[in-house]
Coordinates of C-alpha atoms and ligand atoms in Angstrom, one line a residue:
M1 CA -20.6 3.7 0.5
H2 CA -16.9 3.6 0.5
Q3 CA -15.3 6.6 -1.1
P4 CA -11.5 6.4 -1.5
A5 CA -9.7 9.4 -2.9
T6 CA -10.0 9.6 -6.7
T7 CA -7.3 12.2 -7.5
P8 CA -3.6 11.2 -7.6
R9 CA -1.9 12.0 -4.3
P10 CA 0.4 14.9 -4.4
S11 CA 4.1 14.0 -4.6
L12 CA 7.2 15.8 -5.8
Y13 CA 8.9 12.5 -6.9
F14 CA 6.2 9.6 -7.4
P15 CA 3.8 9.7 -10.2
Y16 CA 0.6 8.3 -8.5
Q17 CA -1.7 6.4 -10.7
V18 CA -5.5 6.0 -9.8
H19 CA -7.0 2.7 -10.6
A20 CA -10.6 1.9 -11.5
P21 CA -12.6 0.4 -8.7
W22 CA -13.5 -3.3 -9.2
L23 CA -17.1 -4.7 -8.8
P24 CA -18.2 -8.1 -10.0
P25 CA -20.5 -7.9 -13.1
T26 CA -24.2 -7.6 -12.1
G27 CA -25.9 -10.8 -11.8
A28 CA -22.8 -12.9 -12.0
A29 CA -22.4 -15.5 -9.3
L30 CA -19.0 -14.9 -7.6
P31 CA -17.2 -18.2 -7.1
P32 CA -15.7 -18.9 -3.7
A33 CA -12.0 -17.8 -3.5
G34 CA -9.3 -20.0 -2.1
V35 CA -7.4 -17.1 -0.4
V36 CA -8.4 -13.5 0.0
V37 CA -5.8 -11.2 1.1
C38 CA -7.2 -8.0 2.7
G39 CA -4.5 -5.1 2.1
A40 CA -2.1 -4.3 -0.8
G41 CA 0.7 -3.0 1.3
P42 CA 4.0 -4.7 1.6
A43 CA 2.6 -7.6 3.7
G44 CA -0.3 -8.4 1.5
L45 CA 1.5 -8.0 -1.9
V46 CA 4.4 -10.2 -0.8
T47 CA 2.0 -13.0 0.6
A48 CA 0.1 -13.0 -2.6
L49 CA 3.6 -13.3 -4.6
E50 CA 4.7 -16.1 -2.4
L51 CA 1.4 -17.9 -2.8
A52 CA 1.7 -17.4 -6.5
R53 CA 5.2 -18.9 -6.5
H54 CA 3.6 -22.0 -5.1
G55 CA 0.8 -22.0 -7.8
V56 CA -1.9 -20.8 -5.4
A57 CA -4.1 -18.0 -6.7
S58 CA -5.4 -15.1 -4.4
V59 CA -7.6 -12.1 -4.5
V60 CA -6.0 -8.9 -3.0
L61 CA -8.4 -6.3 -1.8
S62 CA -7.1 -2.6 -1.6
A63 CA -9.5 -0.1 0.1
E64 CA -7.8 2.6 -1.9
L65 CA -7.3 3.3 -5.6
Q66 CA -3.6 3.9 -5.5
V67 CA -0.5 3.1 -3.6
S68 CA 0.6 4.3 -0.1
P69 CA 0.7 8.1 0.6
G70 CA 4.2 9.6 1.5
S71 CA 7.4 7.7 1.7
R72 CA 6.6 5.7 4.8
A73 CA 9.1 2.9 4.9
I74 CA 12.4 4.1 3.4
V75 CA 15.2 1.8 4.6
F76 CA 15.3 -1.8 3.5
T77 CA 17.6 -4.3 4.9
R78 CA 19.8 -7.1 3.2
R79 CA 17.3 -9.8 4.4
T80 CA 14.4 -7.9 2.7
L81 CA 16.4 -7.7 -0.6
E82 CA 17.1 -11.5 -0.4
I83 CA 13.2 -12.1 0.1
L84 CA 12.6 -9.6 -2.7
Q85 CA 15.0 -11.2 -4.9
Q86 CA 12.7 -14.3 -4.7
M87 CA 9.8 -12.1 -5.7
G88 CA 11.7 -10.8 -8.8
V89 CA 11.9 -7.1 -7.6
A90 CA 15.4 -6.8 -6.0
D91 CA 17.0 -5.7 -9.2
R92 CA 14.4 -2.9 -9.7
L93 CA 15.0 -1.8 -6.1
L94 CA 18.7 -1.8 -6.5
A95 CA 18.5 0.1 -9.7
A96 CA 16.4 2.9 -8.1
G97 CA 17.6 2.8 -4.5
L98 CA 20.5 4.3 -2.5
P99 CA 22.7 1.8 -0.8
W100 CA 24.4 2.8 2.5
R101 CA 26.2 1.2 5.5
S102 CA 27.4 3.8 7.9
G103 CA 25.9 6.2 10.4
N104 CA 27.0 9.2 12.5
S105 CA 25.7 10.0 15.8
F106 CA 26.2 13.5 17.2
Y107 CA 25.6 14.9 20.8
R108 CA 25.2 18.5 21.4
G109 CA 26.6 19.3 17.9
Q110 CA 29.7 16.9 18.4
R111 CA 30.1 13.6 16.7
V112 CA 30.3 11.0 19.3
F113 CA 30.1 7.8 17.1
R114 CA 30.5 6.4 13.8
M115 CA 29.1 3.0 13.0
E116 CA 29.7 0.6 10.0
A117 CA 27.1 -2.0 9.3
P118 CA 28.6 -5.5 8.8
H119 CA 29.1 -6.6 5.3
D120 CA 31.3 -9.2 3.9
D121 CA 32.3 -10.5 0.4
D122 CA 29.7 -13.3 0.5
D123 CA 26.8 -10.9 0.8
R124 CA 25.1 -10.2 -2.7
F125 CA 23.4 -7.2 -1.1
G126 CA 24.5 -4.3 1.0
P127 CA 23.3 -4.0 4.6
M128 CA 20.8 -1.1 3.9
L129 CA 19.1 0.4 0.7
N130 CA 16.9 3.5 0.8
I131 CA 13.9 3.9 -1.4
Q132 CA 10.3 5.2 -0.9
Q133 CA 7.6 2.7 0.0
P134 CA 5.4 3.8 -3.0
F135 CA 8.1 2.7 -5.4
L136 CA 8.4 -0.6 -3.6
E137 CA 4.6 -1.2 -3.8
Q138 CA 4.4 -0.3 -7.5
Y139 CA 7.2 -2.9 -8.2
L140 CA 5.4 -5.6 -6.1
L141 CA 2.1 -4.8 -7.8
E142 CA 3.7 -5.2 -11.3
A143 CA 5.2 -8.5 -10.1
C144 CA 1.8 -9.7 -8.9
A145 CA 0.3 -8.9 -12.3
A146 CA 2.9 -10.8 -14.1
T147 CA 2.1 -14.0 -12.2
G148 CA -1.4 -14.2 -13.7
L149 CA -2.5 -15.7 -10.2
V150 CA -3.2 -12.6 -8.3
Q151 CA -6.4 -10.6 -8.8
L152 CA -6.1 -6.9 -7.5
R153 CA -9.4 -5.4 -6.5
W154 CA -8.9 -1.7 -6.2
G155 CA -11.3 0.4 -4.1
N156 CA -12.5 -2.8 -2.4
K157 CA -12.8 -2.2 1.3
L158 CA -13.6 -5.1 3.6
S159 CA -16.4 -4.0 5.9
G160 CA -17.5 -7.1 7.6
L161 CA -16.7 -10.8 8.0
A162 CA -18.3 -14.0 9.4
Q163 CA -16.2 -17.0 10.1
H164 CA -17.6 -20.5 9.5
A165 CA -16.1 -23.9 9.9
D166 CA -15.0 -24.2 6.4
A167 CA -15.0 -20.7 5.1
V168 CA -15.1 -16.9 5.8
V169 CA -17.8 -14.7 4.2
L170 CA -16.6 -11.2 3.6
T171 CA -18.7 -8.0 2.9
V172 CA -16.9 -5.8 0.7
D173 CA -17.8 -2.0 0.1
T174 CA -16.7 -0.3 -3.0
P175 CA -17.5 3.2 -4.6
I176 CA -19.8 1.7 -7.0
G177 CA -21.5 -1.0 -4.9
A178 CA -21.2 -3.6 -2.4
Y179 CA -20.9 -7.5 -2.6
T180 CA -20.1 -10.6 -0.7
Q181 CA -17.2 -12.9 -1.1
Q182 CA -16.6 -16.3 0.3
A183 CA -13.0 -17.5 0.9
A184 CA -11.3 -20.6 2.5
W185 CA -8.8 -18.4 4.1
L186 CA -8.6 -14.6 4.8
V187 CA -5.2 -13.0 5.2
A188 CA -5.4 -9.9 7.4
A189 CA -2.7 -7.5 6.0
D190 CA -4.9 -4.4 6.5
G191 CA -2.2 -2.5 8.3
G192 CA -1.8 -0.9 11.7
R193 CA -5.5 0.1 12.0
S194 CA -6.7 -3.4 10.9
A195 CA -10.5 -3.5 10.7
I196 CA -10.2 -7.3 10.7
R197 CA -8.4 -7.2 14.2
S198 CA -11.2 -4.9 15.5
A199 CA -14.1 -7.0 14.0
L200 CA -12.7 -10.1 15.8
G201 CA -11.9 -8.2 18.9
V202 CA -8.5 -9.4 19.4
P203 CA -6.4 -7.2 21.6
M204 CA -2.8 -6.6 21.1
E205 CA 0.0 -6.9 23.9
G206 CA 2.8 -4.6 24.6
A207 CA 3.5 -1.0 25.1
S208 CA 2.9 2.4 23.7
Y209 CA 5.6 5.1 24.2
E210 CA 4.9 8.7 24.9
G211 CA 6.7 11.2 22.7
N212 CA 5.9 12.2 19.2
F213 CA 8.2 12.5 16.1
V214 CA 7.5 14.6 13.1
I215 CA 8.4 12.8 9.8
A216 CA 9.0 15.5 7.0
D217 CA 10.1 14.7 3.5
I218 CA 11.7 17.6 1.8
R219 CA 13.2 18.2 -1.7
I220 CA 16.6 19.7 -1.2
D221 CA 20.1 19.5 -2.8
L222 CA 22.4 18.6 0.1
P223 CA 25.9 17.6 -0.7
L224 CA 26.0 14.8 2.0
P225 CA 26.6 11.1 1.5
T226 CA 23.8 8.5 2.1
E227 CA 24.2 7.5 5.7
R228 CA 22.1 7.7 8.9
L229 CA 22.5 10.9 10.8
A230 CA 21.3 11.0 14.3
Y231 CA 21.5 14.2 16.4
F232 CA 20.9 13.9 20.1
D233 CA 20.1 16.9 22.2
P234 CA 20.9 19.4 19.4
P235 CA 20.9 23.1 20.4
W236 CA 17.7 23.9 18.4
N237 CA 15.7 21.1 20.0
P238 CA 17.2 20.6 23.4
G239 CA 16.6 17.3 25.2
N240 CA 15.2 15.7 21.9
T241 CA 16.5 13.5 19.0
V242 CA 16.6 14.4 15.2
L243 CA 17.3 11.9 12.4
M244 CA 18.1 12.6 8.8
H245 CA 18.1 10.1 5.8
R246 CA 18.7 10.7 2.1
E247 CA 16.1 9.2 -0.2
P248 CA 16.2 8.8 -4.0
L249 CA 15.3 11.7 -6.3
G250 CA 16.6 14.6 -4.2
I251 CA 14.4 13.9 -1.2
W252 CA 15.7 14.0 2.4
R253 CA 13.8 12.8 5.4
V254 CA 14.0 14.9 8.5
D255 CA 12.7 13.2 11.6
Y256 CA 12.6 15.2 14.9
Q257 CA 11.1 14.7 18.3
L258 CA 8.6 17.1 19.6
P259 CA 8.8 18.7 23.0
P260 CA 6.4 17.0 25.5
G261 CA 2.9 18.4 25.4
E262 CA 2.9 19.8 21.7
S263 CA 0.0 18.4 19.7
P264 CA 0.5 16.8 16.2
E265 CA -1.8 19.5 14.7
D266 CA 0.4 22.2 16.1
A267 CA 3.5 20.5 15.0
L268 CA 2.2 20.2 11.5
Q269 CA 1.4 23.9 11.0
P270 CA 3.5 25.1 8.1
D271 CA 5.3 27.7 10.0
A272 CA 6.2 25.4 12.8
L273 CA 7.5 22.9 10.1
R274 CA 9.5 25.5 8.4
A275 CA 11.1 26.9 11.5
R276 CA 12.2 23.6 12.8
I277 CA 13.5 22.3 9.3
D278 CA 15.4 25.6 8.9
A279 CA 17.0 25.2 12.5
Q280 CA 18.1 21.7 11.5
L281 CA 19.5 22.9 8.1
A282 CA 21.4 25.8 9.9
M283 CA 22.8 23.5 12.5
I284 CA 24.3 21.2 9.9
G285 CA 25.7 24.2 7.9
H286 CA 23.2 24.5 5.3
A287 CA 21.2 27.5 6.3
G288 CA 19.4 29.2 3.4
T289 CA 19.5 26.2 1.0
P290 CA 16.1 26.2 -0.6
W291 CA 13.8 23.4 0.1
Q292 CA 10.2 22.2 -0.6
L293 CA 8.1 20.1 1.7
D294 CA 6.7 16.9 0.0
W295 CA 5.0 15.1 2.9
S296 CA 4.8 15.3 6.8
S297 CA 3.3 13.0 9.4
V298 CA 3.4 12.6 13.2
Y299 CA 4.5 9.3 14.6
S300 CA 4.8 7.8 18.0
A301 CA 6.5 4.4 18.9
R302 CA 4.5 1.4 19.9
T303 CA 5.6 -2.1 20.6
L304 CA 2.6 -4.3 20.2
T305 CA 1.7 -7.6 19.0
L306 CA -1.2 -10.0 18.8
P307 CA -0.5 -13.1 21.0
H308 CA -1.7 -15.3 18.0
Y309 CA -1.7 -14.7 14.2
L310 CA -4.2 -17.6 13.5
N311 CA -7.8 -16.9 14.4
G312 CA -10.1 -19.6 12.8
R313 CA -9.6 -19.0 9.0
V314 CA -7.9 -15.6 9.5
L315 CA -4.3 -15.1 9.4
F316 CA -2.6 -12.0 10.5
A317 CA 0.6 -10.5 8.9
G318 CA 2.5 -7.2 8.9
D319 CA 1.2 -4.2 10.7
A320 CA -2.2 -5.8 11.4
A321 CA -0.3 -8.4 13.5
H322 CA 2.2 -6.2 15.3
L323 CA 3.1 -2.5 15.6
L324 CA 6.8 -1.9 15.8
P325 CA 8.8 1.4 16.2
I326 CA 10.4 2.7 13.0
F327 CA 13.7 3.1 14.8
G328 CA 15.7 0.0 13.6
V329 CA 13.6 0.0 10.4
R330 CA 11.5 -2.8 11.6
G331 CA 8.0 -2.2 10.2
A332 CA 8.1 -3.2 6.6
N333 CA 11.2 -5.2 6.9
T334 CA 9.4 -7.5 9.5
A335 CA 6.2 -7.4 7.3
F336 CA 8.2 -9.2 4.5
Q337 CA 9.4 -11.9 6.7
D338 CA 5.9 -12.6 8.0
A339 CA 4.6 -12.6 4.4
Q340 CA 7.2 -14.9 3.1
A341 CA 6.6 -17.2 5.9
L342 CA 2.8 -17.1 5.6
G343 CA 2.9 -17.5 1.8
W344 CA 4.6 -20.9 1.7
Q345 CA 2.9 -22.3 4.8
L346 CA -0.6 -21.2 3.6
A347 CA 0.2 -22.5 0.1
M348 CA 1.1 -25.9 1.5
V349 CA -2.2 -26.2 3.5
A350 CA -4.1 -24.9 0.5
K351 CA -2.7 -27.6 -1.7
G352 CA -3.4 -30.2 1.0
L353 CA 0.3 -31.0 1.3
A354 CA 0.2 -30.2 5.0
G355 CA -2.4 -30.0 7.8
P356 CA -3.6 -26.9 9.6
A357 CA -0.7 -27.5 12.2
L358 CA 1.4 -25.7 9.6
L359 CA -0.6 -22.5 10.2
Q360 CA -0.2 -22.9 14.0
N361 CA 3.4 -22.9 13.3
Y362 CA 3.3 -19.8 11.2
S363 CA 1.7 -18.2 14.2
A364 CA 4.0 -19.4 16.7
E365 CA 7.3 -18.6 14.7
R366 CA 6.2 -15.1 13.8
V367 CA 4.7 -14.2 17.1
G368 CA 8.2 -15.4 18.5
A369 CA 9.9 -13.2 16.1
A370 CA 7.8 -10.3 16.9
R371 CA 8.4 -10.7 20.8
E372 CA 12.2 -10.8 20.0
I373 CA 12.0 -7.8 17.8
I374 CA 9.8 -5.9 20.4
D375 CA 12.5 -6.6 23.1
E376 CA 15.2 -5.1 20.7
A377 CA 13.0 -2.2 19.4
G378 CA 12.1 -1.2 23.0
K379 CA 15.9 -0.7 23.7
S380 CA 16.1 1.5 20.7
T381 CA 13.1 3.4 21.5
R382 CA 14.1 4.0 25.0
F383 CA 17.5 5.4 23.7
M384 CA 16.0 7.5 20.9
A385 CA 13.2 8.9 23.1
P386 CA 13.8 8.2 26.8
P387 CA 10.5 7.4 28.5
S388 CA 11.6 8.6 32.0
R389 CA 14.0 10.7 33.8
G390 CA 16.0 7.7 34.7
F391 CA 16.4 6.4 31.1
R392 CA 17.1 10.0 30.0
L393 CA 19.9 10.3 32.6
L394 CA 21.5 7.0 31.5
R395 CA 21.2 8.0 27.8
D396 CA 22.7 11.3 28.3
A397 CA 25.5 9.8 30.6
V398 CA 26.4 7.4 27.6
L399 CA 26.4 10.2 25.1
S400 CA 28.3 12.8 27.2
L401 CA 30.9 10.4 28.3
S402 CA 31.3 9.1 24.8
L403 CA 32.7 12.5 23.9
T404 CA 35.9 11.7 25.8
Q405 CA 35.8 8.1 27.0
D406 CA 36.3 5.4 24.3
F407 CA 34.9 2.6 26.5
V408 CA 31.5 3.9 26.3
R409 CA 31.3 3.7 22.6
P410 CA 30.5 0.0 22.4
L411 CA 27.2 0.9 24.3
F412 CA 25.9 2.2 20.9
H413 CA 24.4 -0.4 18.9
W414 CA 22.5 -0.5 15.6
R415 CA 20.0 -2.8 16.7
T416 CA 18.5 -2.7 13.2
S417 CA 16.0 -5.2 12.0
R418 CA 17.5 -8.8 11.4
P419 CA 15.9 -12.0 10.6
H420 CA 14.7 -14.1 13.4
A421 CA 16.1 -17.6 13.7
Y422 CA 13.3 -20.2 14.3
S423 CA 15.4 -22.1 16.8
R424 CA 12.5 -23.8 18.6
S425 CA 10.4 -24.4 15.5
A426 CA 8.3 -27.5 15.4
L427 CA 9.5 -27.8 11.7
N428 CA 13.1 -28.4 12.6
S429 CA 14.1 -32.0 12.4
T430 CA 14.9 -33.7 15.7
A431 CA 16.9 -36.6 14.1
D432 CA 19.6 -34.6 12.3
D433 CA 23.2 -33.8 13.2
D434 CA 22.5 -30.0 14.1
G435 CA 24.3 -30.4 17.5
Q436 CA 27.4 -31.7 15.9
F437 CA 28.0 -28.7 13.7
H438 CA 30.5 -25.9 14.8
A439 CA 29.7 -23.6 11.9
G440 CA 27.1 -22.7 9.4
P441 CA 23.5 -21.8 9.8
A442 CA 21.8 -23.7 12.6
C443 CA 18.3 -25.3 12.3
G444 CA 15.8 -22.5 12.1
A445 CA 18.3 -20.0 11.1
P446 CA 18.2 -17.9 7.8
P447 CA 20.5 -19.2 5.1
Q448 CA 24.1 -18.0 4.8
N449 CA 24.7 -16.6 1.2
V450 CA 28.1 -17.5 -0.4
R451 CA 29.8 -15.9 -3.3
L452 CA 30.3 -18.5 -6.0
G453 CA 31.7 -16.2 -8.8
A454 CA 32.0 -12.5 -9.7
D455 CA 28.4 -12.1 -10.0
D456 CA 27.1 -15.4 -8.7
F457 CA 25.8 -16.2 -5.2
L458 CA 24.4 -19.3 -3.6
L459 CA 20.9 -17.6 -2.9
D460 CA 20.7 -16.8 -6.7
H461 CA 20.0 -20.5 -7.2
I462 CA 17.4 -21.0 -4.6
G463 CA 13.9 -20.8 -6.0
A464 CA 10.4 -21.5 -4.6
G465 CA 10.0 -24.7 -2.5
F466 CA 12.2 -26.8 -0.3
H467 CA 15.9 -27.3 -1.3
L468 CA 18.2 -30.1 -0.5
L469 CA 21.8 -28.8 -0.6
V470 CA 24.0 -31.7 -1.0
F471 CA 27.7 -30.9 -0.5
G472 CA 30.7 -32.9 -1.8
T473 CA 31.6 -34.9 -4.9
A474 CA 30.2 -38.3 -4.0
P475 CA 27.2 -39.5 -6.0
I476 CA 23.7 -39.0 -4.2
A477 CA 22.6 -42.3 -2.8
A478 CA 19.8 -43.8 -4.7
P479 CA 17.6 -44.3 -1.5
V480 CA 17.9 -40.5 -0.9
L481 CA 16.8 -39.9 -4.6
Q482 CA 13.8 -42.2 -4.0
V483 CA 12.6 -40.2 -1.0
V484 CA 13.0 -37.0 -3.1
Q485 CA 11.1 -38.6 -6.0
A486 CA 8.4 -39.9 -3.6
A487 CA 7.9 -36.4 -2.0
R488 CA 7.8 -34.8 -5.5
A489 CA 5.2 -37.3 -6.6
R490 CA 2.9 -36.1 -3.8
G491 CA 3.3 -32.6 -5.1
V492 CA 5.9 -31.4 -2.5
P493 CA 8.1 -28.8 -4.3
L494 CA 11.6 -30.1 -3.7
R495 CA 14.8 -29.3 -5.6
V496 CA 18.2 -31.0 -5.1
L497 CA 21.2 -28.7 -5.4
A498 CA 24.7 -30.5 -5.5
I499 CA 27.5 -28.1 -4.3
G500 CA 31.1 -29.0 -4.9
A501 CA 31.1 -31.4 -7.7
A502 CA 33.0 -30.7 -10.9
Q503 CA 30.5 -32.4 -13.2
P504 CA 26.7 -32.4 -12.8
L505 CA 25.7 -35.0 -10.1
P506 CA 23.1 -37.4 -11.4
G507 CA 19.7 -36.8 -9.6
A508 CA 20.5 -33.2 -8.8
D509 CA 18.5 -30.4 -10.4
G510 CA 21.6 -28.3 -10.5
T511 CA 25.3 -28.6 -9.6
L512 CA 27.3 -25.6 -8.5
A513 CA 31.1 -25.7 -8.4
D514 CA 32.8 -24.9 -5.1
A515 CA 36.4 -25.4 -6.2
D516 CA 37.9 -23.8 -3.1
G517 CA 35.4 -25.3 -0.7
R518 CA 34.2 -21.9 0.4
A519 CA 30.5 -22.8 0.3
R520 CA 31.2 -26.0 2.1
L521 CA 33.2 -24.3 4.9
R522 CA 30.6 -21.5 5.4
Y523 CA 28.2 -24.4 6.0
G524 CA 30.5 -25.9 8.4
L525 CA 31.1 -29.2 6.6
P526 CA 34.1 -31.5 6.2
A527 CA 35.6 -32.4 2.9
S528 CA 33.5 -35.5 2.8
G529 CA 30.4 -33.3 2.5
G530 CA 27.1 -33.4 4.2
A531 CA 23.7 -31.8 3.4
Y532 CA 21.3 -29.2 4.4
L533 CA 17.4 -29.1 3.9
L534 CA 16.0 -25.4 3.4
R535 CA 12.4 -24.7 3.8
P536 CA 10.7 -22.5 1.2
D537 CA 11.5 -19.3 3.0
Q538 CA 15.2 -20.5 2.9
H539 CA 15.4 -21.1 6.6
V540 CA 17.3 -24.4 7.6
C541 CA 15.1 -27.1 9.0
A542 CA 17.6 -30.1 9.1
R543 CA 21.4 -30.6 8.3
W544 CA 23.4 -33.6 8.4
L545 CA 27.1 -34.6 8.4
T546 CA 26.0 -37.7 6.6
L547 CA 22.6 -37.9 4.9
D548 CA 20.5 -41.0 4.6
A549 CA 17.1 -41.6 3.2
G550 CA 15.3 -42.3 6.5
R551 CA 16.6 -39.1 8.1
L552 CA 15.5 -37.1 4.9
Q553 CA 12.1 -38.6 5.1
A554 CA 11.8 -37.8 8.8
A555 CA 12.9 -34.2 8.2
L556 CA 10.3 -33.7 5.4
H557 CA 7.7 -35.2 7.7
A558 CA 8.6 -32.6 10.4
A559 CA 8.6 -29.8 7.9
L560 CA 5.1 -30.6 6.6
P561 CA 3.2 -31.8 9.6
S562 CA 0.2 -34.1 8.9
A563 CA 1.3 -34.6 5.3
T564 CA 1.8 -38.2 4.4
V565 CA 5.2 -38.5 2.8
T566 CA 5.3 -41.7 0.9
A567 CA 7.0 -44.4 2.7
L568 CA 10.3 -45.6 1.6
P569 CA 10.4 -48.6 -0.8
A570 CA 11.2 -51.7 1.3
Ligands
FAD601 C1 6.0 7.7 8.7 C2 6.5 6.1 8.6 C3 7.7 5.9 8.4 C4 8.2 4.5 8.3 N1 9.5 4.1 8.0 C5 9.8 2.9 7.9 C6 11.2 2.4 7.6 O1 12.0 3.2 7.2 N2 11.4 1.0 7.5 C7 10.4 0.1 7.7 O2 10.7 -1.1 7.7 N3 9.1 0.4 8.1 C8 8.9 1.8 8.2 N4 7.5 2.2 8.3 C9 6.5 1.1 8.7 C10 5.9 0.5 7.4 O3 5.4 1.6 6.4 C11 4.8 -0.4 7.7 O4 5.4 -1.2 8.7 C12 4.4 -1.1 6.4 O5 3.8 -0.4 5.5 C13 3.5 -2.4 7.0 O6 3.0 -3.0 5.8 P1 1.6 -3.6 5.8 O7 1.4 -4.2 4.5 O8 1.5 -4.5 7.1 O9 0.6 -2.4 6.1 P2 0.3 -1.2 5.3 O10 1.4 -0.7 4.4 O11 -0.3 -0.2 6.2 O12 -0.9 -1.7 4.1 C14 -2.2 -1.9 4.6 C15 -3.0 -2.0 3.2 O13 -4.3 -2.5 3.7 C16 -5.4 -1.8 3.1 N5 -6.5 -1.6 3.9 C17 -6.6 -1.1 5.1 N6 -7.9 -1.4 5.6 C18 -8.5 -2.2 4.6 C19 -9.8 -2.6 4.5 N7 -10.8 -2.7 5.5 N8 -10.1 -3.3 3.2 C20 -9.4 -3.4 2.2 N9 -8.0 -2.9 2.4 C21 -7.6 -2.3 3.5 C22 -4.6 -0.4 2.8 O14 -5.1 0.4 1.8 C23 -3.2 -0.8 2.5 O15 -3.1 -1.1 1.1 C24 7.2 3.6 8.5 C25 5.8 3.8 8.7 C26 5.4 5.2 8.8 C27 4.0 5.6 9.0

């Protein structure tokens, strides 16, 4: 029988709550579920929330009775906040988290580089926000509960599955008994050690790097700003790398590379941890400052992905689909993008608005994203923990030369998580004007936010579903509105936002003033206007200098493959 921990996890800052395990009432016939999500981490919870935004109910299985142990993911990017704004939790994260945008790198005790992450006036969110993963999971759980469409089953461990043509049959083990559950679709969001991946026997592709890092969270009062601190080859840890990050509630993460050959067990011994953390504090001028250990773990970098995220009726997302190094804050930040992409595409298929080709598209797009991230993350990992003498020589040459030579500094690069552009997506319209634009987000790209007022941004006005952004002051043509109505009549969630008119435009669901043409220019459009079609994950799938009904219909067709978009009236 499955026996998850029943006492709250120890923490200096997070009040863990232990939930009661779920089991169906004895004798009750359990109805088949449309979607079962296995895993209540960032990937599983955001998938469930995105499904709910499209009116699709789901069951979420959590093997544990409480949220994640330790801080785990602590750095969240602007794109993550844009996604979580859609899920209704960004404000809570902003209220509790620590924003930052700069980093200092030191080599043998001397500062060699200071970086500022890009940020402009059109961004609602800063480039980075630090907050511990348990808070994030708690906010997501509360958002799930508020939908009324997500059933969280605590202490439910998926222990077996059988795939059939039209359903997956799951065996679920709990501390109070076992049961079976049928589902039309199973989302495998069960983390890095995915039991579903093992059960299906699907191997991952990529590399695992040697070199272990200790991750230690300590409570300490350090009068330092919130920024990323990286120490290469520090005197107390020669040849290795140390990172430090401030977390909310007086917690600091100290992340240090171990000398080759040292085992994780030895490294986590209290005396070994204390000696190294004291040495790091002494090196940064805070010897003797009292501190208390909250959590520690050992980590090694891997850049692995499944080659396909769709296997029969099982869809992989998050760490179950790929394992990414934490350098560049890619794990959870990538999981949110998977989950948002999966949520809307699975919802469209579950509602019969698109065929299974849309799920193939999810797999192709997100595997493409993972491969791009792996390429980038491999570069970061080779810099942080050089895997061979050659890489170490190169890295040390860059670091030592940068003490005196300015030309070397551009070789430093943040390489932090950024959203992937689905440039080759099958959902992109082929009959639009994408190639004629000189600015603005291209087909497949994530959206460009635009400041519309002191506390008003374009993305604040984007909700669930497709959005047709019509720029300019001209009335929206009647045939265009007919295509919109016909799509809606079929159940396609499609909103029309007019941008630039002083008065509400007939047929638009909302009209946003753009008196100085700022939004129009950021979207690369002339004064005469034009239009963009955004998918439900806000990525662009078509853009036009001049919109007509036929091309809008073609774009909707491309974005919802196998769905029949009602023909234009003759
Ligand atoms: C030390 C550390 C530091 C990190 N720092 C960062 C960072 O700064 N930024 C960043 O973006 N990422 C970071 N990450 C990575 C990040 O934590 C993960 O990428 C993220 O949690 C992945 O989310 P997930 O939902 O895919 O998986 P998980 O968070 O692992 O969630 C998996 C869920 O599945 C459940 N589960 C597992 N098996 C079963 C089963 N058989 N039945 C039912 N439920 C099951 C688990 O209980 C859990 O709820 C860090 C990770 C670690 C370990």
